[in-house]
CSV table of C-alpha atoms in Angstrom, one decimal:
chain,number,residue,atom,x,y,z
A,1,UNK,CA,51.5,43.2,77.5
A,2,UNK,CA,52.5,47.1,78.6
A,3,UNK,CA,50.8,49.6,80.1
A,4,UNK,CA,50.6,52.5,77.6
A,5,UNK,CA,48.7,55.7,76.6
A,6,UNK,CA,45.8,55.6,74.2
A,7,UNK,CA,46.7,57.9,71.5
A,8,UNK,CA,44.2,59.3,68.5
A,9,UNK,CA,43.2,56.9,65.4
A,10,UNK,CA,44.6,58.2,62.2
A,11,UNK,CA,41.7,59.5,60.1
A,12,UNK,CA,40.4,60.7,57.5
A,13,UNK,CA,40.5,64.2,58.3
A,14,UNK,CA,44.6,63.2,59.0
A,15,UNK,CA,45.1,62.0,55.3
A,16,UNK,CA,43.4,65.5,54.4
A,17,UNK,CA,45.6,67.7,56.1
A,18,UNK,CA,48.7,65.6,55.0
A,19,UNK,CA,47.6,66.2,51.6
A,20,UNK,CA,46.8,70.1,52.0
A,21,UNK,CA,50.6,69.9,53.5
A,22,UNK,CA,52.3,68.4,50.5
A,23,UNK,CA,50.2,70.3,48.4
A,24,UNK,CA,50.8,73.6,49.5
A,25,UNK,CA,54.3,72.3,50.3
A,26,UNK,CA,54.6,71.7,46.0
A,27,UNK,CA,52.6,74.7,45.3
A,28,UNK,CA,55.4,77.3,47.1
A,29,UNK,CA,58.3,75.5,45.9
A,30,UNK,CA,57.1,75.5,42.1
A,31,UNK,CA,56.0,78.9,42.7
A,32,UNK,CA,60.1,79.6,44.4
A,33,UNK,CA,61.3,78.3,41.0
A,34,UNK,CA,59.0,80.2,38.7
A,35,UNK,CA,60.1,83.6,41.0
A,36,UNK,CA,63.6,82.6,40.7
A,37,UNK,CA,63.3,82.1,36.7
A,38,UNK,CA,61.6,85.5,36.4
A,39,UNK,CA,64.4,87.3,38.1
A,40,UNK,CA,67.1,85.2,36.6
A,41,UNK,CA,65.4,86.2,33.0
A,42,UNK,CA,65.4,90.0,34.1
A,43,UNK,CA,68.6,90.3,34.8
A,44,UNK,CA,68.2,90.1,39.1
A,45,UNK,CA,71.0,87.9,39.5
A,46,UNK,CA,71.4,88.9,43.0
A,47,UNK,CA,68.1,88.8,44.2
A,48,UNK,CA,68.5,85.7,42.1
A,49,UNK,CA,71.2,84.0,44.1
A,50,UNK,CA,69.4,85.0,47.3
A,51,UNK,CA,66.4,83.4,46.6
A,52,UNK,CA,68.5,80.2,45.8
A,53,UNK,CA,70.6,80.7,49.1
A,54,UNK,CA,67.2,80.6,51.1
A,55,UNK,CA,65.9,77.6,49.0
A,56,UNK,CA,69.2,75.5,49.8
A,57,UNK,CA,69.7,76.8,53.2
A,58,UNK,CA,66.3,75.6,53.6
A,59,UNK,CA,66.9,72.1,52.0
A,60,UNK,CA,70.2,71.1,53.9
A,61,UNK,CA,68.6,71.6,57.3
A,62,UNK,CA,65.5,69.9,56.5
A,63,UNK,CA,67.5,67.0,54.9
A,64,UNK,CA,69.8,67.1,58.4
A,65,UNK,CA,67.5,66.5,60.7
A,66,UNK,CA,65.7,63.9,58.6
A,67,UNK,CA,68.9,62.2,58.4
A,68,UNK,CA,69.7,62.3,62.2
A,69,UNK,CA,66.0,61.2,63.3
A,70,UNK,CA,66.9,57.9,60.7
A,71,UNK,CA,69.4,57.5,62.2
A,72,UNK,CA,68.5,58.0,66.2
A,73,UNK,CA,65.5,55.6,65.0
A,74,UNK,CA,67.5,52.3,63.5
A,75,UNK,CA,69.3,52.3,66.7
A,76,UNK,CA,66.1,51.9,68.6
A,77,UNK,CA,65.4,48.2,69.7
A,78,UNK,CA,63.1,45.9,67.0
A,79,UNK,CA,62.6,49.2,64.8
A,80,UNK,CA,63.6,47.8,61.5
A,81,UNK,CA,61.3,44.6,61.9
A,82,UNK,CA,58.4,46.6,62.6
A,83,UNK,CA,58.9,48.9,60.2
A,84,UNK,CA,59.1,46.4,58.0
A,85,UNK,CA,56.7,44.5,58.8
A,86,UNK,CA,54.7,47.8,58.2
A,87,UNK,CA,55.6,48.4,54.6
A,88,UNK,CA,56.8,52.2,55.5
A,89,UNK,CA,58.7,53.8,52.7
A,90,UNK,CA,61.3,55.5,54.3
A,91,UNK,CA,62.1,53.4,57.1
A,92,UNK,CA,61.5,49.5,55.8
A,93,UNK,CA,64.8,47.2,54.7
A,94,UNK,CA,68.0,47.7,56.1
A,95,UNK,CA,69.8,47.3,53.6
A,96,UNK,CA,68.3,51.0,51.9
A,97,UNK,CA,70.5,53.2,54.3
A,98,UNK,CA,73.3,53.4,51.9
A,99,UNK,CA,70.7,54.6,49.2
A,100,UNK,CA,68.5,56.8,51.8
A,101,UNK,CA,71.9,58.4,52.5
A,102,UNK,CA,71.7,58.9,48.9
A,103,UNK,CA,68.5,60.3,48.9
A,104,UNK,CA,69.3,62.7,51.5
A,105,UNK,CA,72.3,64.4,49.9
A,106,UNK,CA,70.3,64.9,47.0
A,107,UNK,CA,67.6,66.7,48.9
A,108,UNK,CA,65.3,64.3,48.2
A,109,UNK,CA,64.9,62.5,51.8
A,110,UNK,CA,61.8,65.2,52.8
A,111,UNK,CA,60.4,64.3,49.7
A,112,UNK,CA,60.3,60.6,50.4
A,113,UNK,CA,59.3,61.5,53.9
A,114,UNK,CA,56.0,63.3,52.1
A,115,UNK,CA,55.5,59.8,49.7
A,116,UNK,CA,55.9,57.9,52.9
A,117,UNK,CA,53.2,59.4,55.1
A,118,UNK,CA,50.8,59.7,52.2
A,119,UNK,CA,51.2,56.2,51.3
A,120,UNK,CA,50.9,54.8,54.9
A,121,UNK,CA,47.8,57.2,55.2
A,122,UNK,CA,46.1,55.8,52.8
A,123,UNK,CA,46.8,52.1,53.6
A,124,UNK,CA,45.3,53.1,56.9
A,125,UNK,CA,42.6,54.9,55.5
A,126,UNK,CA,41.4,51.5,52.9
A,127,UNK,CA,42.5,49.4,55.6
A,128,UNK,CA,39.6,51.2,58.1
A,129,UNK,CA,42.8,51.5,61.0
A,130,UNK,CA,44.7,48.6,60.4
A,131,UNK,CA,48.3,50.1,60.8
A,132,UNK,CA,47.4,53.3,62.3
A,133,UNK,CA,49.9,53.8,64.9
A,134,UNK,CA,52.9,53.8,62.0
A,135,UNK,CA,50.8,56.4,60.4
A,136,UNK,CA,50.7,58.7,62.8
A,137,UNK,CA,54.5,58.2,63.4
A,138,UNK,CA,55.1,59.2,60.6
A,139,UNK,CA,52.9,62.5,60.2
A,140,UNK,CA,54.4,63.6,63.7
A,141,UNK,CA,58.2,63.8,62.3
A,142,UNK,CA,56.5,65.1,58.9
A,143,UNK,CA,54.5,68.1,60.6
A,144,UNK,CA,57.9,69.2,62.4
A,145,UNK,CA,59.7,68.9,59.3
A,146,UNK,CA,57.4,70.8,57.4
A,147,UNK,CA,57.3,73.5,60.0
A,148,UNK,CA,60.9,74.0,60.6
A,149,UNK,CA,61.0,74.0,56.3
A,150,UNK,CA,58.2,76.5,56.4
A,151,UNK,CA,60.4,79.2,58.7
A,152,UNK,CA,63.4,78.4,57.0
A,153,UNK,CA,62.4,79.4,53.7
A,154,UNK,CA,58.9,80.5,53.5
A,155,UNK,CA,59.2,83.8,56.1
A,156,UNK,CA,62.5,84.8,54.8
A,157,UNK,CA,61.9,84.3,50.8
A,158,UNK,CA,58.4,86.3,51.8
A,159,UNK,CA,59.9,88.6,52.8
A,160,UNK,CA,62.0,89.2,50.1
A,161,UNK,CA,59.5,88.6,47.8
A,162,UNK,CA,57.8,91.8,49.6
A,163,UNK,CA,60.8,93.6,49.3
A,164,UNK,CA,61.1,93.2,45.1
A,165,UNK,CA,57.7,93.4,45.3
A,166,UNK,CA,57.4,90.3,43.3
A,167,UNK,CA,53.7,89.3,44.9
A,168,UNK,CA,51.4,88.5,42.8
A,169,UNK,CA,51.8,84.4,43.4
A,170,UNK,CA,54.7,84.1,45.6
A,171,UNK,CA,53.6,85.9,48.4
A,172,UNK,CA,50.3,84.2,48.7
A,173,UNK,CA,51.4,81.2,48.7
A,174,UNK,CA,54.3,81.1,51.2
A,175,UNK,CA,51.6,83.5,53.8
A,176,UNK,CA,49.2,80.5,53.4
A,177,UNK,CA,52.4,77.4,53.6
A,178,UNK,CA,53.5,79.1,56.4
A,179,UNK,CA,50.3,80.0,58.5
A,180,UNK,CA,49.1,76.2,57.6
A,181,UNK,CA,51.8,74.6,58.5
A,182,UNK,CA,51.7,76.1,62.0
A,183,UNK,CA,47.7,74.4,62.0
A,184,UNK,CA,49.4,71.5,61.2
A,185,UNK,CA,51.8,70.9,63.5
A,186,UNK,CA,49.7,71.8,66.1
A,187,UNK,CA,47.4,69.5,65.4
A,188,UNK,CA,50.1,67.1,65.8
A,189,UNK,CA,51.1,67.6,69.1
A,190,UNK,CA,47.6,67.6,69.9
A,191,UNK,CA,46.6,64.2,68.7
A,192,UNK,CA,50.1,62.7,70.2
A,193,UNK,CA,49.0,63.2,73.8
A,194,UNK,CA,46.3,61.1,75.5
A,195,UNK,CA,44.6,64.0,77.5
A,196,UNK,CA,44.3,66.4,74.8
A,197,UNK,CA,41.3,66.7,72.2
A,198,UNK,CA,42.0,66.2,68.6
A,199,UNK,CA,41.7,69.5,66.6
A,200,UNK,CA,38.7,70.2,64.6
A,201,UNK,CA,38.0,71.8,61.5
A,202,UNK,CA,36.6,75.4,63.3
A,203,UNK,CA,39.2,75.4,65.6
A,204,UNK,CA,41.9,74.4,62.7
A,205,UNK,CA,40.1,77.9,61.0
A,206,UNK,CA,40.6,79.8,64.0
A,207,UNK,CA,44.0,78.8,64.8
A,208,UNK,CA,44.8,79.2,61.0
A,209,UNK,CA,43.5,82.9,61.2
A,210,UNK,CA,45.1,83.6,64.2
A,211,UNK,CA,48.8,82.6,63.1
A,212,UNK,CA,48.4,84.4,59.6
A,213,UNK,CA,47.5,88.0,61.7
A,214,UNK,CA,51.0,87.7,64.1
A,215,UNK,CA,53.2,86.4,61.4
A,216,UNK,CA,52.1,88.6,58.3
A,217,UNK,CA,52.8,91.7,59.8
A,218,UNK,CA,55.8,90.8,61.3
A,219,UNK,CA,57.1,89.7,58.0
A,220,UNK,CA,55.9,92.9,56.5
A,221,UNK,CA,57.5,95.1,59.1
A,222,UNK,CA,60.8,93.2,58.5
A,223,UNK,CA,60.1,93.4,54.5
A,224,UNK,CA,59.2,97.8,54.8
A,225,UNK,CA,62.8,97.9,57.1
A,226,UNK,CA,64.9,96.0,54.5
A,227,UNK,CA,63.4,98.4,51.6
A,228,UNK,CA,64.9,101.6,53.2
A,229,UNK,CA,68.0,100.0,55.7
A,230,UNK,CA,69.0,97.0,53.5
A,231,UNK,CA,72.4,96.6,54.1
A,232,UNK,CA,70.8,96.8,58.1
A,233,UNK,CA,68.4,93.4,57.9
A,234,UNK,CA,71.4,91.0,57.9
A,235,UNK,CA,72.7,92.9,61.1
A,236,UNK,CA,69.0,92.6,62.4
A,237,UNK,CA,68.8,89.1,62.1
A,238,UNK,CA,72.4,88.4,63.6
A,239,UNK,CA,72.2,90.7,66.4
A,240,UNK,CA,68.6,88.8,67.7
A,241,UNK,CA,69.3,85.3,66.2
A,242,UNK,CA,71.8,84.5,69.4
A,243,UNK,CA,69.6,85.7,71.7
A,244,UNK,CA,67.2,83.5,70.6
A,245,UNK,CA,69.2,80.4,70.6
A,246,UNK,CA,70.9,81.5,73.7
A,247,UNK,CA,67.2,81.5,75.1
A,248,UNK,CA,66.9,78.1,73.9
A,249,UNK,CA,70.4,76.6,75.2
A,250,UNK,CA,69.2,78.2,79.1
A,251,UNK,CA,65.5,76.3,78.7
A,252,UNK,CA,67.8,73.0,78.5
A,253,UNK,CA,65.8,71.6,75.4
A,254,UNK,CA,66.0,68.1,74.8
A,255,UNK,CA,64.3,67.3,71.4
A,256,UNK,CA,67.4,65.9,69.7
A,257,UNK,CA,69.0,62.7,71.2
A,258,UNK,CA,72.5,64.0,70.2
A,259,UNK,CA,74.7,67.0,71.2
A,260,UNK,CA,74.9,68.0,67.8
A,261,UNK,CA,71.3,67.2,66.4
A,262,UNK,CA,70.3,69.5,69.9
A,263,UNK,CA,72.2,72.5,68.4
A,264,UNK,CA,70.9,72.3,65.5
A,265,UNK,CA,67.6,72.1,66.8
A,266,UNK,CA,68.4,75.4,69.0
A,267,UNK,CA,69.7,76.8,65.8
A,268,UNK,CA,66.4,76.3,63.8
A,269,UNK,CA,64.7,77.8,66.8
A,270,UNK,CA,66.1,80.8,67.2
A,271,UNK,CA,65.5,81.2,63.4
A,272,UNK,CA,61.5,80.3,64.3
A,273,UNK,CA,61.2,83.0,66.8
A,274,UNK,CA,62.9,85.7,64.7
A,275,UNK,CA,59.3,85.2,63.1
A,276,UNK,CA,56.6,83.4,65.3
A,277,UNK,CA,56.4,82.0,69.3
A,278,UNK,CA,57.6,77.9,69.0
A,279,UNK,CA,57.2,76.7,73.0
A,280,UNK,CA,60.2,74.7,73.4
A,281,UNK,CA,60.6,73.8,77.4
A,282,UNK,CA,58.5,72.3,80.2
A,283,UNK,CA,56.2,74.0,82.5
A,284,UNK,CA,53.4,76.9,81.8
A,285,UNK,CA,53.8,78.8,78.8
A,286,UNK,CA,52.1,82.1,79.6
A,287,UNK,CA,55.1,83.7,81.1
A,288,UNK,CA,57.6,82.7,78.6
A,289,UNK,CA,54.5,83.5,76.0
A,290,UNK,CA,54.2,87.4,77.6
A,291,UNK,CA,58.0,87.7,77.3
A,292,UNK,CA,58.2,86.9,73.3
A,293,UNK,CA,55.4,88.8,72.8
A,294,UNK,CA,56.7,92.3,74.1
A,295,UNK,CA,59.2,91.6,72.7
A,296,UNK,CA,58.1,91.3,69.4
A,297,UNK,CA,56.2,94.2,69.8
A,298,UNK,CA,58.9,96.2,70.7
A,299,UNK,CA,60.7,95.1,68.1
A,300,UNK,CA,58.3,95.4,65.3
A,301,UNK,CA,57.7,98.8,66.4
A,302,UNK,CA,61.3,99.6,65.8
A,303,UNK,CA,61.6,98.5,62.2
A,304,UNK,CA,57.5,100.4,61.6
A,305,UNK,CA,59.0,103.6,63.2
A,306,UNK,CA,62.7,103.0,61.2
A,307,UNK,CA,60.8,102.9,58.0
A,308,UNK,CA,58.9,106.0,58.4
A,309,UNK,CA,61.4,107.9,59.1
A,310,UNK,CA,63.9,106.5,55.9
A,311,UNK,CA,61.1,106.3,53.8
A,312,UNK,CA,60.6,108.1,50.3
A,313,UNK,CA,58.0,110.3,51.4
A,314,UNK,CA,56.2,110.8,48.0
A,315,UNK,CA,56.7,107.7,46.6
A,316,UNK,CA,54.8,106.2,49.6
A,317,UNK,CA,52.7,108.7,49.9
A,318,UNK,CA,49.4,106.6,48.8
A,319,UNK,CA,50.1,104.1,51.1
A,320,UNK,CA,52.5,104.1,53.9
A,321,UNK,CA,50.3,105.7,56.5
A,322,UNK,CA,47.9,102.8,56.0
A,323,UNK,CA,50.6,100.3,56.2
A,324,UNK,CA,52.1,101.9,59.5
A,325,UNK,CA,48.3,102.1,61.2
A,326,UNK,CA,47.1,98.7,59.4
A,327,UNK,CA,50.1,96.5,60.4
A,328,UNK,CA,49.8,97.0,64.1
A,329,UNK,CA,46.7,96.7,64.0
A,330,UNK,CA,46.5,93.2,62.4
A,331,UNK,CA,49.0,91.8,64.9
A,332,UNK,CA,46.3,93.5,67.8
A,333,UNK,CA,44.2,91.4,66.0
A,334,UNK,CA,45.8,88.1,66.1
A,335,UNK,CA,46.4,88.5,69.8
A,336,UNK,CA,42.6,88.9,70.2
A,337,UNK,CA,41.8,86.0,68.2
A,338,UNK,CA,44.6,84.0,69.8
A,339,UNK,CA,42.4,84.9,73.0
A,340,UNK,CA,39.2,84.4,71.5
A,341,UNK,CA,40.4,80.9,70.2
A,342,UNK,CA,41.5,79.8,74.1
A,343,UNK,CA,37.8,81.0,75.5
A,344,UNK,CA,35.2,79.8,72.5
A,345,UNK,CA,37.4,77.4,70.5
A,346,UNK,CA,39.7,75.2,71.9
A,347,UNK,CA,39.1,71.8,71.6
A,348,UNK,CA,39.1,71.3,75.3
A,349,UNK,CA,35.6,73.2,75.7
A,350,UNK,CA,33.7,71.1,72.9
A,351,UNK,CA,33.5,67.9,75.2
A,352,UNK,CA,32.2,67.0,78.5
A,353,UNK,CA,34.9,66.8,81.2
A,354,UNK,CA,34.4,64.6,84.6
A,355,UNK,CA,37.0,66.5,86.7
A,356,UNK,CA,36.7,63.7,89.2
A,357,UNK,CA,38.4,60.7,87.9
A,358,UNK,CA,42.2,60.5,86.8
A,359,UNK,CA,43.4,59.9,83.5
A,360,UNK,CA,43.2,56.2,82.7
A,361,UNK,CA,45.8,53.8,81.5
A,362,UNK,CA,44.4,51.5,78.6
A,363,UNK,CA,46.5,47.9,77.8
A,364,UNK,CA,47.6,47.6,74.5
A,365,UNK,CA,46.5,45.3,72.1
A,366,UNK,CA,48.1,42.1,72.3
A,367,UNK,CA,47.9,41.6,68.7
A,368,UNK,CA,49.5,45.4,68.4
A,369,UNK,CA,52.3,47.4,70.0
A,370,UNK,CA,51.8,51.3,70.3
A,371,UNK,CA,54.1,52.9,68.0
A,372,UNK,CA,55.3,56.1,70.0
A,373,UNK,CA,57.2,58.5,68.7
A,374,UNK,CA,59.0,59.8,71.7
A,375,UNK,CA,61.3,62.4,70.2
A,376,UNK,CA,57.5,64.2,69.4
A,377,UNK,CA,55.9,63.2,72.9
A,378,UNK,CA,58.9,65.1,74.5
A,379,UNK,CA,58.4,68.0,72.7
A,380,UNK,CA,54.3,67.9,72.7
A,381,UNK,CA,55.0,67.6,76.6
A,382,UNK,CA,57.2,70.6,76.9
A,383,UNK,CA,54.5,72.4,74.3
A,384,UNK,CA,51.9,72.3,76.8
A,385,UNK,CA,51.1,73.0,80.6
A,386,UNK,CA,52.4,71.0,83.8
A,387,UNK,CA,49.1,68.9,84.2
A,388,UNK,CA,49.5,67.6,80.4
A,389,UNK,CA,53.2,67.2,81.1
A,390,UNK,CA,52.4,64.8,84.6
A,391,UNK,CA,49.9,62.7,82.1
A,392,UNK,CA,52.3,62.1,79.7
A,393,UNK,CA,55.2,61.2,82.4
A,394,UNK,CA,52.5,59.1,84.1
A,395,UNK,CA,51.5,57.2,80.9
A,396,UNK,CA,54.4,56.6,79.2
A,397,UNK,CA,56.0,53.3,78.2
A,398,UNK,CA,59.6,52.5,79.4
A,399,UNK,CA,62.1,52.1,76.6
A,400,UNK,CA,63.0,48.9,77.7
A,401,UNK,CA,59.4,47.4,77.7
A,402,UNK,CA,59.0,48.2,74.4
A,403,UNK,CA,60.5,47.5,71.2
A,404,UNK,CA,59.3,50.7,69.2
A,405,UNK,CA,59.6,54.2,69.7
């Protein structure tokens, strides 16, 4: 018997938001396709092979890490048995790596993935728990996935798609696929770690509201620049994309357990904060949080001011003095429902707290071994503050005690 944290059941409300994910995951790529068919039929055949480049782009670095994280987790002790034992799509049988390697290079593997967590998800759910722990394993590395998909693709084929103007589905539904999966990866990390509420449906709305204020006008800020400078938006994105990652490399991540899968990772972040704030190190957030944020601001503010001045004044005369008053506004308003959600909303403030007694370890089951999935709990431990980060370190299981993740 070990010692380990007692981490959230897989419920209902779980199997919902996976759902939601692959839903609105489908919807924006058959939405990608239908854009890319339009302009292919009207004779964009650059804006054409851009859209494809960000669609593939997008694939191959979902498909890599998907590949690495099989790979880091068939060399973990027992895995294979217990996977099997489970039934879980992806990870069951040995003798499928040939053909999951398969699966991957024909950017397929995140689909499988998606198949997986449903199908596990709803064992769980008919089951009432039995096999809940492999469930949640699985929607941790899926909600990464799905978030490093969404700002791979999603924030720079919006922003395209608000540069050809092209709107009218597209743009809703990568807006919505990227704000969600944001929600959903939160909740995630939330319901990994043993001291932290689970995420309910009003906060999920809140949160939701507040991600689609900072990240919509960033995008459209980026989308107005490219329309007057676009020759400019590459050199934009290169000229702040090392920084990024640089800022990454010097906050010593550790979310990959290879050299190789980490620069990747610090690759994909950089990309992630050319768009949105992604907390990637230990310790309090607020400081690294302020320094993003003015930033950004700064930033944004360039490209607004940039535009005005390149613009065609009378063919934006009907709008662009809304969209250079409304824009920066919106973003004023995510920050102040950001701050709204951390006062009224966070999950923290909706149950009693007894500030006198530690965090408790609970034994696992004998007839049942915690499935952790420790590349997640390092990163849900650098997500949040030092007292979360002490529980985690205080509860977790050693590697060698345990023959899962």
């Amino acid at each position: 018997m070990m010692n380990c944290a007692t981490f959230s059941k897989y419920s209902l409300l779980d199997l919902a938001f996976t759902v939601i994910g692959v839903s609105t995951f489908l919807f924006d790529v058959g939405s990608d396709l239908w854009v890319a068919k339009e302009l292919y039929t009207h004779g964009e055949f650059m804006w054409f092979g851009v859209l494809l480049g960000f669609m593939l782009m997008s694939s191959v670095v979902i498909q890599l890490f998907s590949w690495f994280w099989l790979k880091y987790d068939r060399e973990l002790k027992d895995f294979e048995s217990q996977a099997s034992a489970r039934n879980v799509v992806l990870f069951s049988g040995a003798k499928r790596v040939k053909l999951l390697l398969v699966v991957h290079v024909f950017q397929l593997g995140f689909f499988i993935r998606h198949i997986s967590a449903i199908w596990q998800g709803f064992r769980v759910w008919w089951r009432e728990g039995c096999g809940s722990e492999y469930a949640i394993y699985l929607t941790h590395d899926l909600s990464m996935l799905r978030l490093i998909e969404t700002f791979c693709e999603s924030a720079p084929q919006l922003t395209l798609m608000m540069y050809i103007m092209l709107h009218n589905v597209n743009v809703g539904a990568s807006t919505t696929s990227i704000a969600w999966m944001v929600v959903d990866y939160h909740r995630s990390l939330r319901s990994f770690l043993p001291d932290k509420d689970n995420q309910g449906w009003l906060s999920s709305v809140v949160y939701f509201f507040w991600n689609l204020f900072l990240i919509g006008p960033r995008v459209a800020a980026v989308a107005l620049f490219a329309s007057v400078l676009h020759c400019y938006i590459a050199a934009h994105f290169l000229s702040l994309w090392p920084v990024f990652v640089t800022w990454a490399w010097m906050q010593n991540t550790n979310f990959m357990d290879s050299p190789a899968g980490e620069w990747l990772y610090r690759a994909t972040v950089g990309l992630i904060w050319y768009f949105s704030w992604f907390n990637v190190a230990e310790g309090h957030t607020r400081g690294r949080s302020l320094i993003y944020h003015t930033f950004l601001i700064i930033d944004t503010s360039i490209l607004l001011a940039t535009w005005w001045l390149y613009r065609d004044a009378e063919m934006t005369q009907l709008y662009a003095f809304i969209l250079i008053i409304s824009i920066p506004l919106f973003y004023v308003l995510g920050l102040l429902i950001k701050v709204l959600y951390y006062c009224c909303f966070h999950p923290k403030l909706w149950r009693p707290t007894d500030f006198g007694k530690p965090p408790v370890d609970i034994q696992a089951d004998n007839a049942s071994v915690q499935t952790i999935n420790k590349r997640m709990g390092r990163h849900a431990a650098n997500f949040y503050t030092t007292n979360t980060l002490s529980a985690i370190k205080r509860n977790a299981c050693e590697a060698t005690n345990s023959s899962v993740l």
